[in-house]
């Protein structure tokens, strides 16, 4: 790793197995897991400026066609080198399932693909 955000760097190397290991560790941390599931959050700076962030994981958006009540968060991402990526966490009873979609050419099919993988696991 050469940076913490995943933006491209020629000396930054990760493979799907590396991402899966990091995802599993994040999921085990209660604070990180809580924030991965947040739909939106606002912060007010000392200057008085307020910024609101919105979760763009469509698996967690009740108005989206790929919405799943079992989806509980994780991480979306995009770089021109990696394409559209998605780590999706699902909770089915006492079972947690994390699926990864990497290198999707289009933005939206990654959600449908993640949902199909999740359904294949249950």
PDB file of C-alpha atoms in Angstrom:
ATOM      1  CA  UNK A   1       0.000   0.000   0.000  1.00  0.00           C
ATOM      2  CA  UNK A   2       1.254   3.458  -0.843  1.00  0.00           C
ATOM      3  CA  UNK A   3      -1.881   5.350   0.212  1.00  0.00           C
ATOM      4  CA  UNK A   4      -4.933   4.705   2.386  1.00  0.00           C
ATOM      5  CA  UNK A   5      -7.607   5.693  -0.132  1.00  0.00           C
ATOM      6  CA  UNK A   6      -7.118   3.307  -3.048  1.00  0.00           C
ATOM      7  CA  UNK A   7      -6.350   5.942  -5.663  1.00  0.00           C
ATOM      8  CA  UNK A   8      -3.959   4.757  -8.318  1.00  0.00           C
ATOM      9  CA  UNK A   9      -0.245   4.813  -7.660  1.00  0.00           C
ATOM     10  CA  UNK A  10       2.237   2.833  -9.764  1.00  0.00           C
ATOM     11  CA  UNK A  11       3.747   1.397  -6.567  1.00  0.00           C
ATOM     12  CA  UNK A  12       0.403   0.441  -5.007  1.00  0.00           C
ATOM     13  CA  UNK A  13      -0.435  -3.235  -5.520  1.00  0.00           C
ATOM     14  CA  UNK A  14      -3.537  -5.121  -4.418  1.00  0.00           C
ATOM     15  CA  UNK A  15      -5.270  -8.205  -5.675  1.00  0.00           C
ATOM     16  CA  UNK A  16      -8.814  -9.393  -4.845  1.00  0.00           C
ATOM     17  CA  UNK A  17      -7.438 -11.691  -2.132  1.00  0.00           C
ATOM     18  CA  UNK A  18      -5.778  -8.683  -0.445  1.00  0.00           C
ATOM     19  CA  UNK A  19      -9.026  -6.730  -0.628  1.00  0.00           C
ATOM     20  CA  UNK A  20     -10.937  -9.660   0.887  1.00  0.00           C
ATOM     21  CA  UNK A  21      -8.530  -9.796   3.833  1.00  0.00           C
ATOM     22  CA  UNK A  22      -8.863  -6.068   4.497  1.00  0.00           C
ATOM     23  CA  UNK A  23     -12.664  -6.292   4.154  1.00  0.00           C
ATOM     24  CA  UNK A  24     -12.878  -9.125   6.678  1.00  0.00           C
ATOM     25  CA  UNK A  25     -10.742  -7.175   9.175  1.00  0.00           C
ATOM     26  CA  UNK A  26     -12.892  -4.069   8.692  1.00  0.00           C
ATOM     27  CA  UNK A  27     -16.062  -6.087   9.217  1.00  0.00           C
ATOM     28  CA  UNK A  28     -14.687  -7.411  12.535  1.00  0.00           C
ATOM     29  CA  UNK A  29     -14.115  -3.868  13.835  1.00  0.00           C
ATOM     30  CA  UNK A  30     -17.420  -2.602  15.312  1.00  0.00           C
ATOM     31  CA  UNK A  31     -16.671   1.093  14.695  1.00  0.00           C
ATOM     32  CA  UNK A  32     -15.680   0.576  11.064  1.00  0.00           C
ATOM     33  CA  UNK A  33     -18.616  -1.787  10.457  1.00  0.00           C
ATOM     34  CA  UNK A  34     -21.007   0.794  11.912  1.00  0.00           C
ATOM     35  CA  UNK A  35     -19.755   3.546   9.595  1.00  0.00           C
ATOM     36  CA  UNK A  36     -19.838   1.287   6.530  1.00  0.00           C
ATOM     37  CA  UNK A  37     -23.590   0.933   7.087  1.00  0.00           C
ATOM     38  CA  UNK A  38     -24.389   4.636   7.528  1.00  0.00           C
ATOM     39  CA  UNK A  39     -26.792   5.990   4.886  1.00  0.00           C
ATOM     40  CA  UNK A  40     -25.724   9.593   5.374  1.00  0.00           C
ATOM     41  CA  UNK A  41     -23.734  11.620   7.834  1.00  0.00           C
ATOM     42  CA  UNK A  42     -23.162  15.322   8.388  1.00  0.00           C
ATOM     43  CA  UNK A  43     -20.301  17.120  10.040  1.00  0.00           C
ATOM     44  CA  UNK A  44     -20.111  20.758  11.066  1.00  0.00           C
ATOM     45  CA  UNK A  45     -16.655  22.266  11.030  1.00  0.00           C
ATOM     46  CA  UNK A  46     -15.380  24.896  13.461  1.00  0.00           C
ATOM     47  CA  UNK A  47     -15.938  27.431  10.655  1.00  0.00           C
ATOM     48  CA  UNK A  48     -19.665  26.661  10.819  1.00  0.00           C
ATOM     49  CA  UNK A  49     -19.727  24.988   7.405  1.00  0.00           C
ATOM     50  CA  UNK A  50     -21.729  21.751   7.351  1.00  0.00           C
ATOM     51  CA  UNK A  51     -21.075  18.993   4.829  1.00  0.00           C
ATOM     52  CA  UNK A  52     -23.288  15.941   4.342  1.00  0.00           C
ATOM     53  CA  UNK A  53     -21.996  12.717   2.836  1.00  0.00           C
ATOM     54  CA  UNK A  54     -24.335  10.146   1.267  1.00  0.00           C
ATOM     55  CA  UNK A  55     -23.741   6.429   0.905  1.00  0.00           C
ATOM     56  CA  UNK A  56     -23.916   5.579  -2.813  1.00  0.00           C
ATOM     57  CA  UNK A  57     -24.164   1.803  -2.339  1.00  0.00           C
ATOM     58  CA  UNK A  58     -27.365   1.081  -4.276  1.00  0.00           C
ATOM     59  CA  UNK A  59     -27.779  -2.268  -2.531  1.00  0.00           C
ATOM     60  CA  UNK A  60     -28.712  -0.233   0.546  1.00  0.00           C
ATOM     61  CA  UNK A  61     -31.018   2.240  -1.229  1.00  0.00           C
ATOM     62  CA  UNK A  62     -34.680   1.215  -0.785  1.00  0.00           C
ATOM     63  CA  UNK A  63     -35.604   3.062  -3.990  1.00  0.00           C
ATOM     64  CA  UNK A  64     -33.085   1.131  -6.143  1.00  0.00           C
ATOM     65  CA  UNK A  65     -34.055  -1.946  -8.149  1.00  0.00           C
ATOM     66  CA  UNK A  66     -31.092  -3.865  -6.686  1.00  0.00           C
ATOM     67  CA  UNK A  67     -31.947  -3.007  -3.061  1.00  0.00           C
ATOM     68  CA  UNK A  68     -31.489  -5.822  -0.568  1.00  0.00           C
ATOM     69  CA  UNK A  69     -32.730  -5.695   3.004  1.00  0.00           C
ATOM     70  CA  UNK A  70     -29.756  -7.954   3.803  1.00  0.00           C
ATOM     71  CA  UNK A  71     -27.162  -5.442   2.524  1.00  0.00           C
ATOM     72  CA  UNK A  72     -25.370  -3.805   5.428  1.00  0.00           C
ATOM     73  CA  UNK A  73     -22.580  -1.828   3.807  1.00  0.00           C
ATOM     74  CA  UNK A  74     -18.947  -1.958   2.800  1.00  0.00           C
ATOM     75  CA  UNK A  75     -17.312   0.081   0.002  1.00  0.00           C
ATOM     76  CA  UNK A  76     -17.868   1.289  -3.554  1.00  0.00           C
ATOM     77  CA  UNK A  77     -15.004   2.550  -5.669  1.00  0.00           C
ATOM     78  CA  UNK A  78     -13.790   3.594  -9.073  1.00  0.00           C
ATOM     79  CA  UNK A  79     -10.504   4.428 -10.744  1.00  0.00           C
ATOM     80  CA  UNK A  80      -9.805   4.419 -14.456  1.00  0.00           C
ATOM     81  CA  UNK A  81      -7.257   1.638 -13.884  1.00  0.00           C
ATOM     82  CA  UNK A  82      -9.467  -0.578 -11.679  1.00  0.00           C
ATOM     83  CA  UNK A  83     -12.864   0.196 -13.177  1.00  0.00           C
ATOM     84  CA  UNK A  84     -16.012   0.154 -11.057  1.00  0.00           C
ATOM     85  CA  UNK A  85     -15.557  -1.959  -7.941  1.00  0.00           C
ATOM     86  CA  UNK A  86     -17.769  -2.964  -5.049  1.00  0.00           C
ATOM     87  CA  UNK A  87     -17.296  -4.751  -1.758  1.00  0.00           C
ATOM     88  CA  UNK A  88     -20.732  -5.588  -0.432  1.00  0.00           C
ATOM     89  CA  UNK A  89     -21.506  -6.969   3.010  1.00  0.00           C
ATOM     90  CA  UNK A  90     -24.720  -8.862   3.646  1.00  0.00           C
ATOM     91  CA  UNK A  91     -26.192 -10.152   6.888  1.00  0.00           C
ATOM     92  CA  UNK A  92     -28.402 -13.243   6.658  1.00  0.00           C
ATOM     93  CA  UNK A  93     -29.431 -14.308  10.154  1.00  0.00           C
ATOM     94  CA  UNK A  94     -26.201 -14.859  12.084  1.00  0.00           C
ATOM     95  CA  UNK A  95     -24.201 -15.306   8.875  1.00  0.00           C
ATOM     96  CA  UNK A  96     -22.152 -12.491   7.299  1.00  0.00           C
ATOM     97  CA  UNK A  97     -21.287 -12.650   3.612  1.00  0.00           C
ATOM     98  CA  UNK A  98     -18.891 -10.301   1.823  1.00  0.00           C
ATOM     99  CA  UNK A  99     -18.720 -10.327  -1.965  1.00  0.00           C
ATOM    100  CA  UNK A 100     -16.413  -8.371  -4.251  1.00  0.00           C
ATOM    101  CA  UNK A 101     -16.896  -7.133  -7.790  1.00  0.00           C
ATOM    102  CA  UNK A 102     -13.769  -5.804  -9.484  1.00  0.00           C
ATOM    103  CA  UNK A 103     -13.196  -4.169 -12.859  1.00  0.00           C
ATOM    104  CA  UNK A 104     -16.807  -3.694 -13.887  1.00  0.00           C
ATOM    105  CA  UNK A 105     -16.911  -1.629 -17.066  1.00  0.00           C
ATOM    106  CA  UNK A 106     -20.181   0.027 -16.131  1.00  0.00           C
ATOM    107  CA  UNK A 107     -21.283   1.578 -12.845  1.00  0.00           C
ATOM    108  CA  UNK A 108     -24.591  -0.196 -12.197  1.00  0.00           C
ATOM    109  CA  UNK A 109     -24.034  -3.867 -13.168  1.00  0.00           C
ATOM    110  CA  UNK A 110     -21.687  -4.299 -10.196  1.00  0.00           C
ATOM    111  CA  UNK A 111     -24.681  -4.074  -7.848  1.00  0.00           C
ATOM    112  CA  UNK A 112     -26.705  -6.692  -9.727  1.00  0.00           C
ATOM    113  CA  UNK A 113     -23.636  -8.954  -9.873  1.00  0.00           C
ATOM    114  CA  UNK A 114     -23.049  -8.601  -6.123  1.00  0.00           C
ATOM    115  CA  UNK A 115     -26.676  -9.407  -5.435  1.00  0.00           C
ATOM    116  CA  UNK A 116     -26.486 -12.533  -7.612  1.00  0.00           C
ATOM    117  CA  UNK A 117     -23.343 -13.702  -5.794  1.00  0.00           C
ATOM    118  CA  UNK A 118     -24.994 -13.112  -2.423  1.00  0.00           C
ATOM    119  CA  UNK A 119     -28.098 -15.049  -3.436  1.00  0.00           C
ATOM    120  CA  UNK A 120     -25.896 -17.912  -4.659  1.00  0.00           C
ATOM    121  CA  UNK A 121     -24.328 -18.084  -1.194  1.00  0.00           C
ATOM    122  CA  UNK A 122     -27.547 -18.344   0.792  1.00  0.00           C
TER     123      UNK A 122
END
